[in-house]
Coordinates of C-alpha atoms in Angstrom, one line a residue:
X1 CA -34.9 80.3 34.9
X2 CA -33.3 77.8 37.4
X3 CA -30.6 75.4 35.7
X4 CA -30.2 72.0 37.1
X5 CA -26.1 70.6 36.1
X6 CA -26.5 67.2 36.0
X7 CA -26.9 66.6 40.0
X8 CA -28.7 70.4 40.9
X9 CA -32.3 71.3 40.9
X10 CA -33.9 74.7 41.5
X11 CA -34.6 74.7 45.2
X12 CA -38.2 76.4 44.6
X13 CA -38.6 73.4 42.5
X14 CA -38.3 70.5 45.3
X15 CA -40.9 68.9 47.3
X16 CA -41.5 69.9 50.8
X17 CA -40.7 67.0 52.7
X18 CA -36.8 66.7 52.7
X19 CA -37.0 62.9 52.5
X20 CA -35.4 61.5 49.0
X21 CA -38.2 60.8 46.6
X22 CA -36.3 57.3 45.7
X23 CA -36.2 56.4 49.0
X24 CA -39.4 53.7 48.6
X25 CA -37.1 52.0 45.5
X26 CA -34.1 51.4 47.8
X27 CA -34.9 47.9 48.3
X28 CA -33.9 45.1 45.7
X29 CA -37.3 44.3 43.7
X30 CA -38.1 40.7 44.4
X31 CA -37.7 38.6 41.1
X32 CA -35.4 41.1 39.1
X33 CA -34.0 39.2 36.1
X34 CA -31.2 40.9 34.0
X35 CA -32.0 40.8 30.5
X36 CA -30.0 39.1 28.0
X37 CA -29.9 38.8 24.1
X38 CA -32.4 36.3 23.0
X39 CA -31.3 33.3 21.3
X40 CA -30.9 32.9 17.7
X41 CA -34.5 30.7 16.8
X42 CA -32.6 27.7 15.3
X43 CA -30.9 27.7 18.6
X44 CA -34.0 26.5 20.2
X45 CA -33.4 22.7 18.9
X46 CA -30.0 22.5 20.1
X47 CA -28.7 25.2 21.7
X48 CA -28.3 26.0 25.6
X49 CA -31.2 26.2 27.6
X50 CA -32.5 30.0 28.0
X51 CA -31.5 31.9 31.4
X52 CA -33.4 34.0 32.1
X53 CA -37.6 34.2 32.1
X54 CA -37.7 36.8 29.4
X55 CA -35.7 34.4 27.4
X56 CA -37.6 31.7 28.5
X57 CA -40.7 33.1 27.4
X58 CA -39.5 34.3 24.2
X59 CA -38.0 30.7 23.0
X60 CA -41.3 29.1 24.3
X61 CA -43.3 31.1 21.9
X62 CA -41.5 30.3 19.2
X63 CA -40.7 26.7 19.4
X64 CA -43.7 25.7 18.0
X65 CA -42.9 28.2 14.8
X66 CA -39.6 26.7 14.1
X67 CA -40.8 22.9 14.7
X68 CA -43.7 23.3 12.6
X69 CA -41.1 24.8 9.8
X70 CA -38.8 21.7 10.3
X71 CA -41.6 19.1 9.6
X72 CA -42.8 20.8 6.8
X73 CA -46.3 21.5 8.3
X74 CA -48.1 25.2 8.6
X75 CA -47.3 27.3 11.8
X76 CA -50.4 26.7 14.4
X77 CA -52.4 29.6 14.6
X78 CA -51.7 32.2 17.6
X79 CA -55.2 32.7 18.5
X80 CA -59.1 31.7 17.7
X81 CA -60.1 35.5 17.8
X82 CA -61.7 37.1 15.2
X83 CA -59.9 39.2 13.1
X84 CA -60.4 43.2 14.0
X85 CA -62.3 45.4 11.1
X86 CA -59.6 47.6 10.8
X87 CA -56.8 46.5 13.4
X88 CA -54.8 43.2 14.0
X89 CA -53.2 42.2 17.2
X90 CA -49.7 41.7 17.1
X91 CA -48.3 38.9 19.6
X92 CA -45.3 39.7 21.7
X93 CA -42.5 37.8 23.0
X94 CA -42.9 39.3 26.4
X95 CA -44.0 38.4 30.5
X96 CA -47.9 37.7 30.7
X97 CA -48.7 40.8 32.7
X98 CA -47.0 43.3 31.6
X99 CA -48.4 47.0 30.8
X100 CA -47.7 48.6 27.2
X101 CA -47.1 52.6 27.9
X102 CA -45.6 54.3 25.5
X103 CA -44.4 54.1 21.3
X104 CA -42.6 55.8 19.1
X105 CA -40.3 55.2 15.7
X106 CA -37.4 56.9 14.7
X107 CA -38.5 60.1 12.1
X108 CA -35.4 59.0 9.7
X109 CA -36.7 55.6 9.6
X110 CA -40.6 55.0 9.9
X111 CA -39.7 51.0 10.1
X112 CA -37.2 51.5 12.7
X113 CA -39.4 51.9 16.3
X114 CA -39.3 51.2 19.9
X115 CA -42.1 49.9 22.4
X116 CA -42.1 50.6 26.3
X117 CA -43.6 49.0 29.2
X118 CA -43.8 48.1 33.0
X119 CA -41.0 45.0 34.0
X120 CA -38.0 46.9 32.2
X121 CA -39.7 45.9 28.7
X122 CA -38.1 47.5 25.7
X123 CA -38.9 45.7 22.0
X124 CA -37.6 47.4 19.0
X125 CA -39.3 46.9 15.5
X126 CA -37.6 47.5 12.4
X127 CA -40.2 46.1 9.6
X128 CA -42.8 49.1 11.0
X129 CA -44.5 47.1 13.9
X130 CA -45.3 43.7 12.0
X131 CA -42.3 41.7 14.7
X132 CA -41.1 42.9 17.3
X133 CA -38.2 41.4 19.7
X134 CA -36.6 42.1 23.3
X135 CA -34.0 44.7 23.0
X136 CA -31.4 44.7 26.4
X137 CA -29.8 48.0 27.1
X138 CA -26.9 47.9 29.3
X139 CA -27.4 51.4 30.9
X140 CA -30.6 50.4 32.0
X141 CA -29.6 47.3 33.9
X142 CA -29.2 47.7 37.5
X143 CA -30.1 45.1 39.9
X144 CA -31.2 46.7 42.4
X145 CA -34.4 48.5 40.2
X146 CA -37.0 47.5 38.4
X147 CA -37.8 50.1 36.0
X148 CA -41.1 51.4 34.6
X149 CA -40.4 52.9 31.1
X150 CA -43.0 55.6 30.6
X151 CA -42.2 57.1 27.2
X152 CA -40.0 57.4 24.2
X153 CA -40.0 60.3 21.8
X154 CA -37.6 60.7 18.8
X155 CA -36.1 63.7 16.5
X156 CA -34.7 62.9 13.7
X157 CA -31.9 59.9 15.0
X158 CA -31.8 61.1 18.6
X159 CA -34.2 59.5 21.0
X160 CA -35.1 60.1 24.9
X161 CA -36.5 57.2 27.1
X162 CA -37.3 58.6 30.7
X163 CA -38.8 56.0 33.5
X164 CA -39.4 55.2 37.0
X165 CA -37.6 55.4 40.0
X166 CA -35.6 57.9 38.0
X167 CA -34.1 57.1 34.8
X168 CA -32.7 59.0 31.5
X169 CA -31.7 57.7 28.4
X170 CA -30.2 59.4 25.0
X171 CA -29.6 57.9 22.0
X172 CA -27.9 59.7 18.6
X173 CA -27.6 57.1 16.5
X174 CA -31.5 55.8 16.2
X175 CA -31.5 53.3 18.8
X176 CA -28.4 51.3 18.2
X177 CA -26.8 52.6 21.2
X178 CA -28.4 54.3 24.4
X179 CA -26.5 56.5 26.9
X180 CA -27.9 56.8 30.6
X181 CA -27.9 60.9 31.6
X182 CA -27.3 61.4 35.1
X183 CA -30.1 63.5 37.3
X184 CA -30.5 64.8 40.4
X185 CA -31.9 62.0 43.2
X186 CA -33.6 64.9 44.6
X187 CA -35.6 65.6 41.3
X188 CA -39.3 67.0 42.2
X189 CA -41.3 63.7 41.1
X190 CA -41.7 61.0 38.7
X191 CA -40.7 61.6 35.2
X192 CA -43.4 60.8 33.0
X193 CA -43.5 62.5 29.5
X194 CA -40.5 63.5 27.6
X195 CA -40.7 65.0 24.1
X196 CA -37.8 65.3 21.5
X197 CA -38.1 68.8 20.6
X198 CA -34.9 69.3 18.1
X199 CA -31.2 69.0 18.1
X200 CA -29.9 68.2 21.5
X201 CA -33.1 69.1 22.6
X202 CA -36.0 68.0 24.9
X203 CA -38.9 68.2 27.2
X204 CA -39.4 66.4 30.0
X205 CA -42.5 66.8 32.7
X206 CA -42.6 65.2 36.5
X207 CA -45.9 64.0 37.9
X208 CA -45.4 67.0 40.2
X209 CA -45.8 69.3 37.4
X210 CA -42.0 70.1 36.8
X211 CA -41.1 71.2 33.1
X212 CA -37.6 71.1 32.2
X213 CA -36.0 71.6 28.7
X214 CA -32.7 70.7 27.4
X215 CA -30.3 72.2 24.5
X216 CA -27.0 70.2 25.5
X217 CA -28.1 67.0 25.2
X218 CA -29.4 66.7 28.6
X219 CA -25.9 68.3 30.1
X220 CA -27.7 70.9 31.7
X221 CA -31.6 71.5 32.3
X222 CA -34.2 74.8 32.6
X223 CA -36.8 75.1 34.7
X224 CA -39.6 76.0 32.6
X225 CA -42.0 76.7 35.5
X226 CA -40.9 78.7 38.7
X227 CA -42.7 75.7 41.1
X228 CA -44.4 72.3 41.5
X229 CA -48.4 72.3 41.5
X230 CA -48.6 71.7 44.6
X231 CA -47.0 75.1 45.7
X232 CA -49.6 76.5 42.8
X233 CA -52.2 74.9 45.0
X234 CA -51.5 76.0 48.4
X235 CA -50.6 79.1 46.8
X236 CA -54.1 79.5 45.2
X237 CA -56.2 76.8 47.2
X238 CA -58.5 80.0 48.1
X239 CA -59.1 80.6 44.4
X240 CA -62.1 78.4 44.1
X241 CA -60.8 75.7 42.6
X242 CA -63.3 72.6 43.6
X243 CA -61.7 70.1 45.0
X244 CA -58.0 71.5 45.2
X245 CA -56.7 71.1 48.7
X246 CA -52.9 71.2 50.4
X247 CA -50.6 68.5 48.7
X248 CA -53.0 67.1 46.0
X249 CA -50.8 68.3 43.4
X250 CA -49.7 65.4 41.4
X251 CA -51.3 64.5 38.0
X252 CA -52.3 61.1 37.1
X253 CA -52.3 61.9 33.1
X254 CA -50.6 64.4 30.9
X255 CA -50.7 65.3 27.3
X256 CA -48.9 67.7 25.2
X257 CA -50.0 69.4 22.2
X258 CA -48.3 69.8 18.8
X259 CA -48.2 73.6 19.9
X260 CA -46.3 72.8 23.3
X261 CA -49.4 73.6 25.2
X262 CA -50.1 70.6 28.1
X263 CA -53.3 69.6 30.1
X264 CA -53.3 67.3 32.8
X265 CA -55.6 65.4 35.4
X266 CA -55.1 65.5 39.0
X267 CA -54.3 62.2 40.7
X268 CA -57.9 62.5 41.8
X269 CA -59.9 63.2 38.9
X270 CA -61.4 66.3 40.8
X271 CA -59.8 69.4 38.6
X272 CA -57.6 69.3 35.4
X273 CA -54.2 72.1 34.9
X274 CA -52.9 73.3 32.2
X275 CA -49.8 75.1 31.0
X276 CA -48.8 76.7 27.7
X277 CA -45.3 78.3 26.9
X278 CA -44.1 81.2 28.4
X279 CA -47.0 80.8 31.6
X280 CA -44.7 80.6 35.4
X281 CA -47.5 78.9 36.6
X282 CA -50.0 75.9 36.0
X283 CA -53.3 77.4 36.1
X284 CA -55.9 74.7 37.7
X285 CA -59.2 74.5 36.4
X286 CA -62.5 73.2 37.5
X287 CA -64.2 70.4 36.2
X288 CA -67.3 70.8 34.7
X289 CA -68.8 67.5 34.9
X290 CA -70.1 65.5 37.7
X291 CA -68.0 62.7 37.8
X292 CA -64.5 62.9 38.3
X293 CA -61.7 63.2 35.0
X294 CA -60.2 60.2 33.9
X295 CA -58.3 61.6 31.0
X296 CA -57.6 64.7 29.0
X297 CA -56.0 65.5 25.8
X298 CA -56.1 67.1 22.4
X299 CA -58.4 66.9 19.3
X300 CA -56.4 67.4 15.7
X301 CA -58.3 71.2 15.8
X302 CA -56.8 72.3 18.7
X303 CA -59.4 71.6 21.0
X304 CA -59.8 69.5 24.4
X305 CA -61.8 66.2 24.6
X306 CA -62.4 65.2 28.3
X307 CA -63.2 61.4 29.6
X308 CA -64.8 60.7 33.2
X309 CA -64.6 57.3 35.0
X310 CA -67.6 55.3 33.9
X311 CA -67.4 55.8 30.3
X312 CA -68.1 59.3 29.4
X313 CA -66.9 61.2 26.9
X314 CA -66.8 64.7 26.3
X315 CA -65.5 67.6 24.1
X316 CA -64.7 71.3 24.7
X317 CA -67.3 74.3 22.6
X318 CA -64.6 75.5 20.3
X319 CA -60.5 75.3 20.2
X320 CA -57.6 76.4 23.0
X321 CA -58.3 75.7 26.6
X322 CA -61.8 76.1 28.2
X323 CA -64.0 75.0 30.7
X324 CA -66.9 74.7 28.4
X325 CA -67.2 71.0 27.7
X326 CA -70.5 68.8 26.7
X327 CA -71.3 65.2 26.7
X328 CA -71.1 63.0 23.3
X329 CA -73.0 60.0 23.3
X330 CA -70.7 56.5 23.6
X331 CA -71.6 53.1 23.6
X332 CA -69.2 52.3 26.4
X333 CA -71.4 49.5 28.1
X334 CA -70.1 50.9 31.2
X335 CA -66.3 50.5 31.1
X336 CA -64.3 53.2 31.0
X337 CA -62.9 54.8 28.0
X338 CA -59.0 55.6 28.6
X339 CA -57.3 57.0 25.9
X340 CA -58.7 59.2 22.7
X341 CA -56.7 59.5 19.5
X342 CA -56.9 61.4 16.4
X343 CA -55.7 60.1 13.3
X344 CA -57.2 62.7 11.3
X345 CA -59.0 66.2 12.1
X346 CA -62.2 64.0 11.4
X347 CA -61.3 60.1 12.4
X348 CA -60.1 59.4 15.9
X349 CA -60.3 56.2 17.6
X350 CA -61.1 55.8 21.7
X351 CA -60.2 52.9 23.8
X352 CA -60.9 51.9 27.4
X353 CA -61.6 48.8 29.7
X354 CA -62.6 45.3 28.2
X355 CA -61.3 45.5 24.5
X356 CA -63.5 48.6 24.4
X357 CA -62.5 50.4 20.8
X358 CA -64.8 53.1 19.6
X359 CA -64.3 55.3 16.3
X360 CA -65.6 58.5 15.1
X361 CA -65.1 59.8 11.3
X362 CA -66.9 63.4 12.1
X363 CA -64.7 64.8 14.9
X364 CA -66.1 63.0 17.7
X365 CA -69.5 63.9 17.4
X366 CA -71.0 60.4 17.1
X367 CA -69.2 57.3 17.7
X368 CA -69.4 53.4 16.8
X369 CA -68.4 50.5 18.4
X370 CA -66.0 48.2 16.8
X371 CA -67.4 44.5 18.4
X372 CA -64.9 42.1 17.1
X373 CA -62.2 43.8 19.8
X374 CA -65.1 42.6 22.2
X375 CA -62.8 39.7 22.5
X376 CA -59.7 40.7 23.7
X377 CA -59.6 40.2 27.0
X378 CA -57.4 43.7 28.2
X379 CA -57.9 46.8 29.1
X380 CA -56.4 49.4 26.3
X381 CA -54.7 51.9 27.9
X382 CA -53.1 54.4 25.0
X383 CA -54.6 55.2 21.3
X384 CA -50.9 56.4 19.3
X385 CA -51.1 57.3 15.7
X386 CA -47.4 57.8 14.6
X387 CA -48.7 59.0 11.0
X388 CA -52.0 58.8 9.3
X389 CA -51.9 55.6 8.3
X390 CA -49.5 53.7 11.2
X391 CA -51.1 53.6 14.7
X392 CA -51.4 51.7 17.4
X393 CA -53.6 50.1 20.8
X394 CA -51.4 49.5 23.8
X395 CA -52.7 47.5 26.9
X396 CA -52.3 45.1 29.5
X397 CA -50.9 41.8 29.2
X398 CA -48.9 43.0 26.2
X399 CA -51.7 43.2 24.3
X400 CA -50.6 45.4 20.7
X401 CA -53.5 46.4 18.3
X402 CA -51.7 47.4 15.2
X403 CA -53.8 49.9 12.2
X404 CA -54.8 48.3 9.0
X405 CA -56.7 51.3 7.5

């Protein structure tokens, strides 16, 4: 296996094109803030104005709160919409516009968790998800990026944050602080999944199909694959692979399972890959539906359940990695379902474009729609159930669903 110290890759592992992959983030992102702590919230009556616009927004939100408390009158209500049957929206003190991506709490501490996002948005929760607040982190803060936080995972008190243009954090002590671990600028795509794996230790996948692991704390790094997917394409275009064609090899969603097994969905929709330990290769796969893949991932049995643009869903015949797949009925009303998760090997909830929220209790077989998230006005990107009874609904415009059971 290739190692990469700190600032080397595996040759066989970089693009084709010698260009830097960065090269497109070089430029100062227009309206870049530095983040700064947030004001205490009696500070808001006679403290200095805020300085920045997350602070801004934060203080704004609250004002009303901490005025109401002063005159002795109730705190106004944050919203007219009904309450969810089995999920409440939880108001953030973040930008209007920004996208939710990823979650996670630290194991030691099921209270203790952070939330990731597009705009450089980290919030960190330490009463289980009920409140959360901004949380700055001065290895992140570089004026001249931007950065997309993609996804958190902890083990045990030691945490990984990777993002985009290229960014690596490492925490030991739960949260409290986070160190930034240098990587190569020359890294073979986008970092999008990382996965605490034990001490020291971690996972991390590229939206070229690059797996790495870690023992060292991120010191060093193994190649876990011998190339990118697109090599595996052009290498095996004449395979029969539908719709696999020279330089298509990029995935727009991945998902790992408990097992280390991952599947994921070419930036097109037209073919799915998948990879399980100890494999050189990703092996591409054929679609077997007519429309093209909008999602993949894993049921709580082991098997795969598959969603296609337009609002289909549908599960694999049996467990482990197949091409067998048939259609479940949904009532989608034509938005597209985006995310499936299971919070049980028989309950799993699906959600998708327009507050669409669906639920099954049989193991996907038939689902129901629940109608009162009708009326939040976001598409819901990512279903995460940390344990059985604490999950979560991320989508756009901040909007956080939080699990009542």
């Amino acid at each position: 296996m290739a190692t990469l110290q700190l600032t080397h890759l595996n040759q066989s592992l970089l693009p084709s094109s010698s260009a830097s992959p960065f090269a497109a983030y070089t430029r100062k992102t227009p309206g870049r803030h530095s983040s700064r702590r947030l004001l205490p919230t009696a500070s808001l009556l006679s403290g200095p104005a805020p300085t920045t616009r997350r602070e801004f927004i934060f203080e704004t939100a609250a004002a009303p709160l901490a005025l109401a408390t002063l005159a002795g009158a109730p705190a106004p209500a944050w919203s007219e919409e009904p309450a969810l049957s089995e999920w409440e929206r939880v108001y953030l003190p973040i930008d209007p516009g920004v996208v939710l991506l990823d979650i996670a709490f630290v194991s030691d501490d099921m209270n203790h968790g952070f939330l990731l996002g597009t705009r450089q948005t980290i919030l960190e929760t330490k009463d289980g998800g009920n409140t959360w607040i901004p949380r700055s982190i001065s290895s992140a803060e570089d004026e001249d990026f931007n950065y997309r936080f993609n996804s958190i995972s902890f083990k045990g008190k030691e945490g990984w944050i990777v993002g985009k243009p290229a960014i690596l954090l490492y925490t030991s002590d739960a949260g409290e602080s986070w160190e930034r671990i240098p990587l190569s600028a020359e890294l073979p795509g986008d970092m999008v999944y990382i996965k605490a794996t034990g001490e020291k230790s971690a996972e991390m996948v590229t939206d070229q199909g690059a797996i790495y692991v870690t023992s060292n704390r991120g010191y060093n790094w193994k190649a876990a694959v011998q190339e990118t997917v697109s090599a595996t394409l052009n290498r095996t275009v004449s395979s029969g692979i539908s719709g696999a064609s020279y330089y298509t090899g990029t995935f727009n969603t991945v998902n790992r399972s408990p097992d280390g097994k991952y599947v994921a969905v070419s930036s097109r929709g037209n073919f799915y890959l998948t990879w399980e330990p100890g494999q050189a290769f990703w092996q591409p796969h054929n679609r077997a539906v007519a429309r093209r893949i909008q999602n993949m991932g894993w049921r709580s049995d082991g098997g795969l359940w598959l969603l296609v643009r337009g609002g289909g869903l549908y599960l694999s015949k049996g467990t482990g990695i197949t091409e067998d797949f048939e259609e479940v009925p949904v009532q989608s009303r034509g938005f597209g379902i985006l995310d499936v998760g299971y919070r049980s090997k028989d309950e799993a909830w699906a959600a998708g474009g327009s507050g669409i929220l669906l639920r099954t209790t049989n193991g996907g077989k038939t689902w129901t729609r629940d109608k009162a998230a009708d009326n939040i006005a976001a598409n819901l990107y990512s279903v995460k159930f940390v344990t059985d009874d604490k999950g979560f609904v991320l989508g756009n415009d901040g909007v956080l669903l939080r699990y009542l059971g």
